[in-house]
Amino acid sequence: MQRLDCHVKEYAWGKKGEESEVATLFAAGHPEFFVERTNPYAELWMGTHPDGPARIASTKQLLSSFIAKSYSSQMLFNNNLRKDIHLPFIMKVMSIAKTLSLQVHPTKEQAERLHESDPVHYPDRHHKPELAYALTQFELLCGFRPAREIVANLRAFPALKYLMGVQNSEKLIEIIESGADPRSNKCKSRLAACFAYQLAQPKDRVEDFVDELLASISRGARGCLTESTVSVIKKMSVDFPGDVGIFAPLYLNHMVLQPGQCCYYASQELHAYLSGECVECVGCSNNTIRAALTPKFIDHDALIEALNYQMTEPEDYLVPAQRLPTHPIVDEYAPDCKDFQLHRIRIETCTQTPAPLPQLECASIMVVVKGTAIMDEMQPGASGEALGKNERRMVRRGDIIYIAADRRLAFVHCSEDLEAYRTFSYEIGPDHEIAAPDSILLSSPSQKISPVPSKAILTTIEKKLDRNDSGIVFEVESEIDGFC
Ligand SMILES: [Zn+2]
């Protein structure tokens, strides 16, 4: 295991000073870091992405170079090696005071096309699935509301109908009320027409519609909105006056996650984080198509094309926790996604009984958010069998650790309330061309006890390197999601 130095991002929407979990967690693990009372601390990044790459704390070597070198030492038969090998994910902790932009991420195919035509705004070829685990009450908008709710809001708020076009809106209401399947292309194309129309409205008209919406709300109109959604709309109208995104809570699901709840969405889903603190896992990509609530580049054409227009119950985005039967201190959050999985590790009582972590056949990053512990690592031998020689180290809140594949780790002595998060993926690199063999992907991590170091993975890497040793994964570097 290697302790990492990581990056903190001071985007304007972050919580300020010591109110930000990002700031205090980062300071706990980086003693030279000083928390400024008035600075916003939005995101702590734990990954190899060039916009905020982790380094090995003891040597200051880039983690991506360390990974490339550790693979090369196992591949003695091939000197044709990359300088960097990237992890397919970034794990983050986020502290959100103010809504992030309304946005969508492209599919891999869309990302390739967008990158070809506009490499400045779409800096890589990768998709960017996202998972958010609530550390505190965490609110977001995610996916179009169920059809009946969109109809209720179109009826209750004339301003929404005008914004989306009266004819478009009536056609949408008509087809939904005729009993058509909301998943049919007919329904989706009518929703798409409504959505596209609002984006084409001139700014002064949008401002008038926002005034009208706020007036309806103050007269008591609610449609299917809860009072907490009404509060979100009012806050947005203060933070982003006259912005078309203020209407988004009328047609998107407003989700309020309680600590421990987790949601996931892949490409093509319109979303915006609103408030709270979370552990986020994202694909290692910079491709974001923004719709509203941002001074950054907005790309209406790409946006209209990228969305899936699925009207969905909010529960469909939740990812259940699954307790690992072999490791009861671990809850696994495994969305339908190869880019990442998340383990929450919790030990509630002070104990001296060793508590092993699952041995994963892939690299992972772990962050300790509560407590202290002594960790043992059993050193593997050449055949992958443990030699029985332990490396022992103290870990505490704020520590971020890189764990190479196949490592056997255990907490041997813990303080009360130890809590840590560990993100991993069986992919190597964000491009999905190098992956673990199917047999690895199909089995559950909890059952993976094979001591064989991933030879199949190494062979796949070697084949890939023979094809292309340029190692260029990120051609343009730019800031993700933040607006300064
Ligand atoms: Zn996003």
Tab-separated table of C-alpha atoms and ligand atoms in Angstrom:
chain	number	residue	atom	x	y	z
A	1	MET	CA	0.000	0.000	0.000
A	2	GLN	CA	1.206	3.476	-0.816
A	3	ARG	CA	0.073	6.682	0.811
A	4	LEU	CA	-0.987	9.270	-1.773
A	5	ASP	CA	-0.788	13.037	-2.008
A	6	CYS	CA	-3.930	14.207	-3.764
A	7	HIS	CA	-5.599	17.394	-5.031
A	8	VAL	CA	-8.275	19.692	-3.767
A	9	LYS	CA	-10.336	21.868	-6.153
A	10	GLU	CA	-11.497	25.296	-5.079
A	11	TYR	CA	-14.489	25.723	-7.400
A	12	ALA	CA	-16.866	28.557	-6.542
A	13	TRP	CA	-19.782	26.247	-5.681
A	14	GLY	CA	-17.861	24.484	-2.894
A	15	LYS	CA	-18.546	24.921	0.819
A	16	LYS	CA	-16.274	27.446	2.484
A	17	GLY	CA	-13.476	26.996	5.018
A	18	GLU	CA	-13.971	24.447	7.760
A	19	GLU	CA	-17.642	23.964	6.835
A	20	SER	CA	-16.336	21.951	3.907
A	21	GLU	CA	-15.720	18.235	4.541
A	22	VAL	CA	-13.361	18.383	1.553
A	23	ALA	CA	-11.211	20.989	3.317
A	24	THR	CA	-11.069	19.326	6.725
A	25	LEU	CA	-10.572	15.800	5.335
A	26	PHE	CA	-7.826	17.006	3.003
A	27	ALA	CA	-6.117	18.960	5.794
A	28	ALA	CA	-6.206	15.861	8.020
A	29	GLY	CA	-4.220	13.899	5.424
A	30	HIS	CA	-1.996	16.719	4.146
A	31	PRO	CA	-0.498	18.436	7.218
A	32	GLU	CA	1.125	21.224	5.185
A	33	PHE	CA	-2.311	22.334	3.926
A	34	PHE	CA	-3.905	25.397	5.525
A	35	VAL	CA	-7.694	25.888	5.373
A	36	GLU	CA	-8.589	29.499	4.481
A	37	ARG	CA	-11.843	30.576	6.122
A	38	THR	CA	-13.235	32.280	3.010
A	39	ASN	CA	-12.070	29.830	0.312
A	40	PRO	CA	-14.539	27.409	-1.276
A	41	TYR	CA	-13.323	23.783	-1.151
A	42	ALA	CA	-15.408	21.827	-3.626
A	43	GLU	CA	-13.723	18.552	-4.570
A	44	LEU	CA	-11.000	16.238	-3.340
A	45	TRP	CA	-9.673	14.185	-6.254
A	46	MET	CA	-8.219	10.719	-5.843
A	47	GLY	CA	-7.076	9.294	-9.167
A	48	THR	CA	-4.608	9.711	-11.989
A	49	HIS	CA	-6.448	12.235	-14.179
A	50	PRO	CA	-3.959	14.881	-15.432
A	51	ASP	CA	-6.109	17.722	-14.046
A	52	GLY	CA	-5.459	16.552	-10.494
A	53	PRO	CA	-3.091	13.598	-10.486
A	54	ALA	CA	-2.250	11.779	-7.263
A	55	ARG	CA	1.407	11.254	-6.335
A	56	ILE	CA	3.069	8.657	-4.142
A	57	ALA	CA	3.584	10.592	-0.879
A	58	SER	CA	7.058	9.220	-0.093
A	59	THR	CA	8.646	9.748	-3.532
A	60	LYS	CA	6.360	12.365	-5.205
A	61	GLN	CA	6.192	10.080	-8.240
A	62	LEU	CA	2.965	10.336	-10.242
A	63	LEU	CA	0.641	7.452	-9.388
A	64	SER	CA	0.100	6.836	-13.125
A	65	SER	CA	3.887	6.397	-13.589
A	66	PHE	CA	4.084	4.195	-10.504
A	67	ILE	CA	1.338	1.940	-11.919
A	68	ALA	CA	3.046	1.795	-15.329
A	69	LYS	CA	6.346	0.920	-13.684
A	70	SER	CA	4.863	-1.750	-11.432
A	71	TYR	CA	3.240	-3.432	-14.430
A	72	SER	CA	6.519	-3.217	-16.338
A	73	SER	CA	8.416	-4.956	-13.559
A	74	GLN	CA	6.053	-7.901	-13.962
A	75	MET	CA	6.439	-7.832	-17.743
A	76	LEU	CA	10.157	-8.457	-17.974
A	77	PHE	CA	9.757	-9.851	-21.472
A	78	ASN	CA	8.697	-6.504	-22.922
A	79	ASN	CA	10.515	-3.198	-22.713
A	80	ASN	CA	8.026	-1.389	-24.881
A	81	LEU	CA	6.169	0.300	-22.059
A	82	ARG	CA	4.043	3.310	-21.340
A	83	LYS	CA	5.235	6.087	-19.113
A	84	ASP	CA	1.793	6.309	-17.515
A	85	ILE	CA	-1.104	3.921	-17.029
A	86	HIS	CA	-4.287	5.576	-15.817
A	87	LEU	CA	-6.976	4.274	-13.525
A	88	PRO	CA	-10.398	4.152	-15.216
A	89	PHE	CA	-12.025	6.108	-12.389
A	90	ILE	CA	-11.606	9.176	-10.229
A	91	MET	CA	-12.863	8.881	-6.660
A	92	LYS	CA	-13.851	12.239	-5.190
A	93	VAL	CA	-15.271	13.733	-2.045
A	94	MET	CA	-17.508	16.720	-2.823
A	95	SER	CA	-18.834	19.537	-0.599
A	96	ILE	CA	-21.562	21.470	-2.413
A	97	ALA	CA	-22.970	24.799	-1.291
A	98	LYS	CA	-24.475	25.911	-4.607
A	99	THR	CA	-25.960	24.049	-7.601
A	100	LEU	CA	-23.533	22.723	-10.182
A	101	SER	CA	-24.392	23.136	-13.849
A	102	LEU	CA	-27.281	21.198	-15.387
A	103	GLN	CA	-25.461	18.684	-17.528
A	104	VAL	CA	-25.263	15.390	-19.357
A	105	HIS	CA	-22.372	13.122	-20.291
A	106	PRO	CA	-22.097	11.479	-23.712
A	107	THR	CA	-21.933	7.763	-24.469
A	108	LYS	CA	-18.572	6.444	-25.574
A	109	GLU	CA	-19.631	6.632	-29.238
A	110	GLN	CA	-20.954	10.202	-28.807
A	111	ALA	CA	-17.755	11.167	-26.958
A	112	GLU	CA	-15.618	9.948	-29.843
A	113	ARG	CA	-17.636	11.988	-32.346
A	114	LEU	CA	-17.696	15.116	-30.171
A	115	HIS	CA	-13.972	14.865	-29.545
A	116	GLU	CA	-13.281	14.579	-33.288
A	117	SER	CA	-15.298	17.701	-34.087
A	118	ASP	CA	-14.538	19.869	-31.010
A	119	PRO	CA	-11.498	18.689	-29.038
A	120	VAL	CA	-11.352	21.904	-27.008
A	121	HIS	CA	-14.750	21.415	-25.368
A	122	TYR	CA	-14.667	17.598	-25.474
A	123	PRO	CA	-11.097	16.829	-24.486
A	124	ASP	CA	-11.108	13.038	-24.536
A	125	ARG	CA	-12.844	10.050	-26.119
A	126	HIS	CA	-14.318	8.617	-22.960
A	127	HIS	CA	-17.722	8.379	-21.360
A	128	LYS	CA	-18.266	9.449	-17.770
A	129	PRO	CA	-20.684	7.404	-15.694
A	130	GLU	CA	-21.231	8.814	-12.187
A	131	LEU	CA	-22.101	7.399	-8.777
A	132	ALA	CA	-22.833	9.559	-5.734
A	133	TYR	CA	-22.853	8.126	-2.196
A	134	ALA	CA	-24.379	10.496	0.363
A	135	LEU	CA	-22.121	11.326	3.330
A	136	THR	CA	-24.635	13.906	4.566
A	137	GLN	CA	-28.126	14.681	3.227
A	138	PHE	CA	-27.348	15.014	-0.469
A	139	GLU	CA	-29.681	16.528	-3.057
A	140	LEU	CA	-29.596	16.276	-6.824
A	141	LEU	CA	-31.738	16.485	-9.914
A	142	CYS	CA	-31.505	13.317	-11.974
A	143	GLY	CA	-33.369	12.043	-15.039
A	144	PHE	CA	-36.751	13.136	-16.412
A	145	ARG	CA	-39.663	12.736	-14.008
A	146	PRO	CA	-42.274	10.044	-14.621
A	147	ALA	CA	-44.673	11.127	-17.398
A	148	ARG	CA	-47.642	11.702	-15.038
A	149	GLU	CA	-45.589	14.180	-12.992
A	150	ILE	CA	-44.440	16.166	-16.030
A	151	VAL	CA	-48.101	16.398	-17.127
A	152	ALA	CA	-49.152	17.546	-13.642
A	153	ASN	CA	-46.538	20.303	-13.689
A	154	LEU	CA	-47.386	21.415	-17.240
A	155	ARG	CA	-51.011	21.802	-16.080
A	156	ALA	CA	-50.137	23.553	-12.799
A	157	PHE	CA	-47.564	26.008	-14.171
A	158	PRO	CA	-48.597	27.830	-17.376
A	159	ALA	CA	-45.090	29.362	-17.493
A	160	LEU	CA	-43.620	25.882	-18.128
A	161	LYS	CA	-46.125	25.330	-20.943
A	162	TYR	CA	-45.204	28.634	-22.584
A	163	LEU	CA	-41.514	27.957	-22.137
A	164	MET	CA	-41.781	24.547	-23.825
A	165	GLY	CA	-44.226	25.813	-26.466
A	166	VAL	CA	-47.995	25.518	-26.008
A	167	GLN	CA	-48.411	23.229	-29.004
A	168	ASN	CA	-45.502	20.974	-28.014
A	169	SER	CA	-46.778	20.769	-24.448
A	170	GLU	CA	-50.338	19.917	-25.479
A	171	LYS	CA	-49.103	17.213	-27.824
A	172	LEU	CA	-47.050	15.703	-25.002
A	173	ILE	CA	-50.001	15.805	-22.584
A	174	GLU	CA	-52.296	14.303	-25.207
A	175	ILE	CA	-50.069	11.324	-26.016
A	176	ILE	CA	-49.362	10.562	-22.359
A	177	GLU	CA	-53.044	10.823	-21.396
A	178	SER	CA	-53.981	8.553	-24.318
A	179	GLY	CA	-52.182	5.795	-22.413
A	180	ALA	CA	-49.158	5.524	-24.728
A	181	ASP	CA	-46.092	3.875	-23.232
A	182	PRO	CA	-43.798	6.684	-21.985
A	183	ARG	CA	-40.841	4.523	-23.113
A	184	SER	CA	-42.095	4.588	-26.730
A	185	ASN	CA	-40.223	6.656	-29.284
A	186	LYS	CA	-43.398	8.668	-29.934
A	187	CYS	CA	-43.541	9.866	-26.319
A	188	LYS	CA	-39.809	10.474	-26.183
A	189	SER	CA	-39.814	12.527	-29.371
A	190	ARG	CA	-42.612	14.746	-28.003
A	191	LEU	CA	-40.660	15.314	-24.811
A	192	ALA	CA	-37.576	16.057	-26.929
A	193	ALA	CA	-39.531	18.697	-28.880
A	194	CYS	CA	-40.583	20.395	-25.600
A	195	PHE	CA	-37.049	20.289	-24.263
A	196	ALA	CA	-35.440	21.669	-27.433
A	197	TYR	CA	-37.997	24.485	-27.696
A	198	GLN	CA	-37.220	25.873	-24.225
A	199	LEU	CA	-33.504	26.004	-24.966
A	200	ALA	CA	-34.154	28.133	-28.053
A	201	GLN	CA	-36.161	30.787	-26.170
A	202	PRO	CA	-34.613	34.288	-26.045
A	203	LYS	CA	-33.195	35.306	-22.665
A	204	ASP	CA	-35.691	38.127	-21.979
A	205	ARG	CA	-38.650	35.794	-22.538
A	206	VAL	CA	-37.115	33.197	-20.212
A	207	GLU	CA	-36.761	35.909	-17.555
A	208	ASP	CA	-40.471	36.743	-17.908
A	209	PHE	CA	-41.408	33.060	-17.644
A	210	VAL	CA	-39.268	32.700	-14.509
A	211	ASP	CA	-41.121	35.668	-12.936
A	212	GLU	CA	-44.411	34.021	-13.844
A	213	LEU	CA	-43.309	30.676	-12.392
A	214	LEU	CA	-42.309	32.328	-9.097
A	215	ALA	CA	-45.624	34.203	-9.006
A	216	SER	CA	-47.562	30.914	-9.488
A	217	ILE	CA	-45.583	29.343	-6.657
A	218	SER	CA	-46.283	32.234	-4.330
A	219	ARG	CA	-49.993	31.940	-5.196
A	220	GLY	CA	-49.803	28.342	-3.933
A	221	ALA	CA	-49.505	26.342	-7.180
A	222	ARG	CA	-47.629	23.097	-6.550
A	223	GLY	CA	-48.355	20.550	-9.326
A	224	CYS	CA	-46.478	17.527	-8.025
A	225	LEU	CA	-43.745	19.528	-6.303
A	226	THR	CA	-42.882	18.965	-2.667
A	227	GLU	CA	-42.041	21.935	-0.454
A	228	SER	CA	-38.361	20.972	-0.588
A	229	THR	CA	-38.438	21.150	-4.410
A	230	VAL	CA	-40.088	24.562	-4.168
A	231	SER	CA	-37.178	25.662	-1.954
A	232	VAL	CA	-34.720	24.429	-4.604
A	233	ILE	CA	-36.480	26.508	-7.292
A	234	LYS	CA	-36.449	29.612	-5.074
A	235	LYS	CA	-32.744	29.164	-4.266
A	236	MET	CA	-31.877	28.704	-7.946
A	237	SER	CA	-33.734	31.906	-8.811
A	238	VAL	CA	-31.469	33.767	-6.377
A	239	ASP	CA	-28.215	32.036	-7.398
A	240	PHE	CA	-28.909	32.086	-11.172
A	241	PRO	CA	-31.445	34.902	-11.824
A	242	GLY	CA	-33.431	34.467	-15.037
A	243	ASP	CA	-31.721	31.169	-15.959
A	244	VAL	CA	-33.718	28.596	-17.948
A	245	GLY	CA	-32.358	25.910	-15.555
A	246	ILE	CA	-34.701	27.225	-12.829
A	247	PHE	CA	-37.439	25.215	-14.594
A	248	ALA	CA	-35.454	21.960	-14.409
A	249	PRO	CA	-36.936	20.771	-11.067
A	250	LEU	CA	-40.378	20.819	-12.777
A	251	TYR	CA	-39.384	18.129	-15.276
A	252	LEU	CA	-36.446	16.353	-13.551
A	253	ASN	CA	-36.550	14.072	-10.501
A	254	HIS	CA	-35.514	15.866	-7.311
A	255	MET	CA	-33.737	13.265	-5.190
A	256	VAL	CA	-32.936	13.791	-1.520
A	257	LEU	CA	-30.498	11.071	-0.465
A	258	GLN	CA	-29.962	10.303	3.216
A	259	PRO	CA	-26.474	9.373	4.472
A	260	GLY	CA	-25.651	5.870	3.218
A	261	GLN	CA	-27.905	6.087	0.151
A	262	CYS	CA	-26.285	5.942	-3.222
A	263	CYS	CA	-27.354	6.706	-6.776
A	264	TYR	CA	-25.866	5.994	-10.179
A	265	TYR	CA	-26.522	7.192	-13.695
A	266	ALA	CA	-24.689	6.485	-16.892
A	267	SER	CA	-24.504	8.612	-20.021
A	268	GLN	CA	-27.487	10.466	-21.555
A	269	GLU	CA	-29.132	11.386	-18.229
A	270	LEU	CA	-29.702	15.062	-17.470
A	271	HIS	CA	-28.579	15.854	-13.911
A	272	ALA	CA	-27.342	18.515	-11.498
A	273	TYR	CA	-25.952	18.263	-7.981
A	274	LEU	CA	-27.712	20.694	-5.638
A	275	SER	CA	-26.277	20.463	-2.122
A	276	GLY	CA	-24.604	18.280	0.484
A	277	GLU	CA	-21.565	16.088	0.736
A	278	CYS	CA	-20.839	12.883	-1.120
A	279	VAL	CA	-18.268	10.352	-2.174
A	280	GLU	CA	-18.382	10.378	-5.943
A	281	CYS	CA	-16.994	7.824	-8.385
A	282	VAL	CA	-16.744	8.960	-11.990
A	283	GLY	CA	-15.241	7.623	-15.192
A	284	CYS	CA	-11.831	9.174	-15.883
A	285	SER	CA	-13.118	11.718	-18.415
A	286	ASN	CA	-13.642	15.428	-18.894
A	287	ASN	CA	-16.613	15.245	-21.289
A	288	THR	CA	-19.539	17.297	-20.007
A	289	ILE	CA	-22.313	18.801	-22.126
A	290	ARG	CA	-23.834	21.671	-20.173
A	291	ALA	CA	-27.446	22.787	-20.435
A	292	ALA	CA	-27.910	25.651	-17.961
A	293	LEU	CA	-27.010	27.120	-14.544
A	294	THR	CA	-23.448	27.878	-15.614
A	295	PRO	CA	-21.427	30.669	-17.209
A	296	LYS	CA	-19.442	27.982	-19.063
A	297	PHE	CA	-19.809	26.744	-22.643
A	298	ILE	CA	-23.343	25.519	-23.409
A	299	ASP	CA	-23.777	23.256	-26.441
A	300	HIS	CA	-27.504	22.998	-27.259
A	301	ASP	CA	-27.135	20.816	-30.352
A	302	ALA	CA	-24.928	18.226	-28.656
A	303	LEU	CA	-27.199	18.300	-25.612
A	304	ILE	CA	-30.432	17.704	-27.519
A	305	GLU	CA	-28.814	14.797	-29.333
A	306	ALA	CA	-27.166	13.264	-26.274
A	307	LEU	CA	-30.243	12.902	-24.011
A	308	ASN	CA	-32.206	9.640	-23.820
A	309	TYR	CA	-35.564	11.337	-22.926
A	310	GLN	CA	-36.508	8.486	-20.621
A	311	MET	CA	-39.175	9.385	-18.078
A	312	THR	CA	-38.168	7.425	-15.003
A	313	GLU	CA	-39.046	6.866	-11.345
A	314	PRO	CA	-36.297	8.289	-9.116
A	315	GLU	CA	-35.911	4.922	-7.349
A	316	ASP	CA	-34.506	3.503	-10.597
A	317	TYR	CA	-31.284	5.443	-9.973
A	318	LEU	CA	-30.662	4.062	-6.487
A	319	VAL	CA	-27.899	1.503	-5.952
A	320	PRO	CA	-28.538	-0.854	-3.011
A	321	ALA	CA	-25.811	-1.658	-0.497
A	322	GLN	CA	-24.835	-5.320	-0.500
A	323	ARG	CA	-23.115	-6.639	2.602
A	324	LEU	CA	-20.278	-8.970	1.551
A	325	PRO	CA	-20.963	-12.323	3.252
A	326	THR	CA	-17.235	-13.063	3.478
A	327	HIS	CA	-16.363	-9.582	4.801
A	328	PRO	CA	-19.166	-8.240	7.013
A	329	ILE	CA	-17.344	-4.912	7.522
A	330	VAL	CA	-17.816	-4.152	3.808
A	331	ASP	CA	-20.919	-2.925	1.951
A	332	GLU	CA	-20.580	-3.030	-1.800
A	333	TYR	CA	-22.209	-0.566	-4.216
A	334	ALA	CA	-21.941	-2.156	-7.652
A	335	PRO	CA	-23.765	-0.303	-10.425
A	336	ASP	CA	-24.069	-1.754	-13.921
A	337	CYS	CA	-20.765	-0.255	-14.979
A	338	LYS	CA	-17.222	-1.468	-15.581
A	339	ASP	CA	-15.559	1.820	-14.652
A	340	PHE	CA	-15.872	1.548	-10.874
A	341	GLN	CA	-17.378	-0.128	-7.851
A	342	LEU	CA	-17.439	1.261	-4.343
A	343	HIS	CA	-16.838	-0.417	-0.983
A	344	ARG	CA	-17.886	1.234	2.243
A	345	ILE	CA	-15.819	-0.158	5.116
A	346	ARG	CA	-17.123	0.333	8.640
A	347	ILE	CA	-15.959	-0.997	11.985
A	348	GLU	CA	-18.156	0.357	14.735
A	349	THR	CA	-16.543	-0.969	17.879
A	350	CYS	CA	-12.967	-0.817	19.021
A	351	THR	CA	-11.457	-4.225	18.295
A	352	GLN	CA	-8.184	-6.111	18.250
A	353	THR	CA	-9.532	-8.955	16.121
A	354	PRO	CA	-8.055	-8.712	12.614
A	355	ALA	CA	-10.666	-7.607	10.086
A	356	PRO	CA	-9.497	-8.520	6.586
A	357	LEU	CA	-10.459	-6.563	3.486
A	358	PRO	CA	-11.436	-8.385	0.286
A	359	GLN	CA	-8.422	-9.291	-1.832
A	360	LEU	CA	-9.155	-7.660	-5.182
A	361	GLU	CA	-7.521	-8.657	-8.454
A	362	CYS	CA	-7.301	-5.041	-9.445
A	363	ALA	CA	-5.892	-1.761	-8.192
A	364	SER	CA	-7.933	0.378	-5.810
A	365	ILE	CA	-7.821	3.643	-3.866
A	366	MET	CA	-9.068	3.885	-0.297
A	367	VAL	CA	-9.760	7.007	1.746
A	368	VAL	CA	-10.235	6.896	5.524
A	369	VAL	CA	-12.890	9.420	6.580
A	370	LYS	CA	-13.249	8.498	10.288
A	371	GLY	CA	-11.142	6.931	12.990
A	372	THR	CA	-7.682	5.422	13.219
A	373	ALA	CA	-6.424	1.881	12.690
A	374	ILE	CA	-3.351	-0.239	12.301
A	375	MET	CA	-3.275	-1.996	8.945
A	376	ASP	CA	-1.300	-5.070	8.009
A	377	GLU	CA	-0.372	-5.933	4.471
A	378	MET	CA	0.749	-9.489	3.697
A	379	GLN	CA	3.463	-9.299	1.061
A	380	PRO	CA	2.786	-11.571	-1.914
A	381	GLY	CA	5.529	-13.860	-3.250
A	382	ALA	CA	6.426	-14.452	-6.879
A	383	SER	CA	3.674	-17.020	-7.277
A	384	GLY	CA	1.160	-14.682	-5.716
A	385	GLU	CA	1.042	-16.608	-2.423
A	386	ALA	CA	1.402	-14.553	0.707
A	387	LEU	CA	4.833	-14.913	2.276
A	388	GLY	CA	3.579	-14.208	5.726
A	389	LYS	CA	5.749	-11.112	6.089
A	390	ASN	CA	3.656	-8.164	7.077
A	391	GLU	CA	4.036	-4.487	6.472
A	392	ARG	CA	2.296	-2.625	9.241
A	393	ARG	CA	1.195	0.988	9.250
A	394	MET	CA	-1.075	3.380	11.069
A	395	VAL	CA	-3.902	4.916	9.056
A	396	ARG	CA	-6.201	7.696	10.150
A	397	ARG	CA	-8.841	10.136	8.893
A	398	GLY	CA	-7.562	11.903	5.801
A	399	ASP	CA	-5.217	9.121	4.674
A	400	ILE	CA	-5.557	8.144	1.028
A	401	ILE	CA	-3.984	4.843	0.050
A	402	TYR	CA	-3.252	3.155	-3.249
A	403	ILE	CA	-3.622	-0.609	-3.066
A	404	ALA	CA	-2.143	-2.659	-5.910
A	405	ALA	CA	-3.946	-5.743	-7.245
A	406	ASP	CA	-4.017	-8.953	-5.194
A	407	ARG	CA	-2.940	-7.351	-1.912
A	408	ARG	CA	-4.048	-8.973	1.330
A	409	LEU	CA	-4.895	-6.283	3.850
A	410	ALA	CA	-6.420	-6.358	7.290
A	411	PHE	CA	-7.234	-3.863	10.011
A	412	VAL	CA	-5.654	-5.353	13.094
A	413	HIS	CA	-6.461	-2.690	15.652
A	414	CYS	CA	-9.109	-0.015	15.262
A	415	SER	CA	-10.422	2.973	17.102
A	416	GLU	CA	-14.177	3.329	17.420
A	417	ASP	CA	-16.148	4.208	14.314
A	418	LEU	CA	-13.632	3.506	11.605
A	419	GLU	CA	-15.041	4.426	8.206
A	420	ALA	CA	-13.336	4.225	4.813
A	421	TYR	CA	-14.294	4.169	1.139
A	422	ARG	CA	-12.511	2.112	-1.482
A	423	THR	CA	-13.019	2.440	-5.236
A	424	PHE	CA	-11.829	-0.152	-7.723
A	425	SER	CA	-12.288	-1.335	-11.282
A	426	TYR	CA	-11.224	-4.390	-13.224
A	427	GLU	CA	-10.584	-2.201	-16.249
A	428	ILE	CA	-7.123	-0.807	-16.819
A	429	GLY	CA	-7.161	2.710	-18.217
A	430	PRO	CA	-10.243	4.660	-19.209
A	431	ASP	CA	-10.444	3.480	-22.806
A	432	HIS	CA	-12.027	0.053	-22.187
A	433	GLU	CA	-9.629	-1.572	-24.613
A	434	ILE	CA	-7.691	-3.138	-21.788
A	435	ALA	CA	-9.805	-5.127	-19.412
A	436	ALA	CA	-9.651	-8.072	-17.135
A	437	PRO	CA	-10.769	-11.327	-18.760
A	438	ASP	CA	-14.477	-12.118	-18.731
A	439	SER	CA	-14.059	-14.725	-16.023
A	440	ILE	CA	-12.911	-11.992	-13.662
A	441	LEU	CA	-15.616	-9.534	-14.627
A	442	LEU	CA	-18.405	-12.044	-14.194
A	443	SER	CA	-17.627	-13.247	-10.708
A	444	SER	CA	-18.406	-11.273	-7.597
A	445	PRO	CA	-15.414	-9.604	-5.937
A	446	SER	CA	-16.338	-11.214	-2.671
A	447	GLN	CA	-15.625	-14.634	-4.176
A	448	LYS	CA	-12.314	-13.676	-5.765
A	449	ILE	CA	-9.657	-15.306	-3.684
A	450	SER	CA	-7.407	-16.470	-6.524
A	451	PRO	CA	-3.785	-15.702	-5.649
A	452	VAL	CA	-2.733	-15.660	-9.300
A	453	PRO	CA	-1.566	-12.136	-10.168
A	454	SER	CA	-3.561	-11.029	-13.110
A	455	LYS	CA	-1.425	-12.575	-15.877
A	456	ALA	CA	-4.298	-12.398	-18.302
A	457	ILE	CA	-4.506	-8.656	-17.680
A	458	LEU	CA	-0.784	-8.271	-18.258
A	459	THR	CA	-0.970	-10.191	-21.524
A	460	THR	CA	-3.828	-7.960	-22.656
A	461	ILE	CA	-1.824	-4.863	-21.792
A	462	GLU	CA	1.114	-6.189	-23.731
A	463	LYS	CA	-1.003	-6.793	-26.817
A	464	LYS	CA	-2.388	-3.287	-26.525
A	465	LEU	CA	1.085	-1.783	-26.191
A	466	ASP	CA	2.247	-3.647	-29.274
A	467	ARG	CA	-0.567	-1.949	-31.184
A	468	ASN	CA	-0.090	1.534	-29.787
A	469	ASP	CA	2.648	2.703	-27.505
A	470	SER	CA	2.011	6.409	-27.791
A	471	GLY	CA	0.373	6.331	-24.364
A	472	ILE	CA	-1.752	9.358	-25.194
A	473	VAL	CA	-4.929	9.027	-23.216
A	474	PHE	CA	-5.630	12.690	-22.539
A	475	GLU	CA	-4.835	15.012	-25.429
A	476	VAL	CA	-6.219	18.242	-23.999
A	477	GLU	CA	-6.293	19.046	-20.330
A	478	SER	CA	-8.977	21.243	-18.896
A	479	GLU	CA	-11.032	21.763	-15.800
A	480	ILE	CA	-13.915	19.429	-15.003
A	481	ASP	CA	-17.293	20.883	-14.104
A	482	GLY	CA	-15.924	23.721	-12.003
A	483	PHE	CA	-16.569	27.319	-12.767
A	484	CYS	CA	-14.367	29.867	-11.140
B	1	ZN	ZN	-22.092	15.005	-14.227
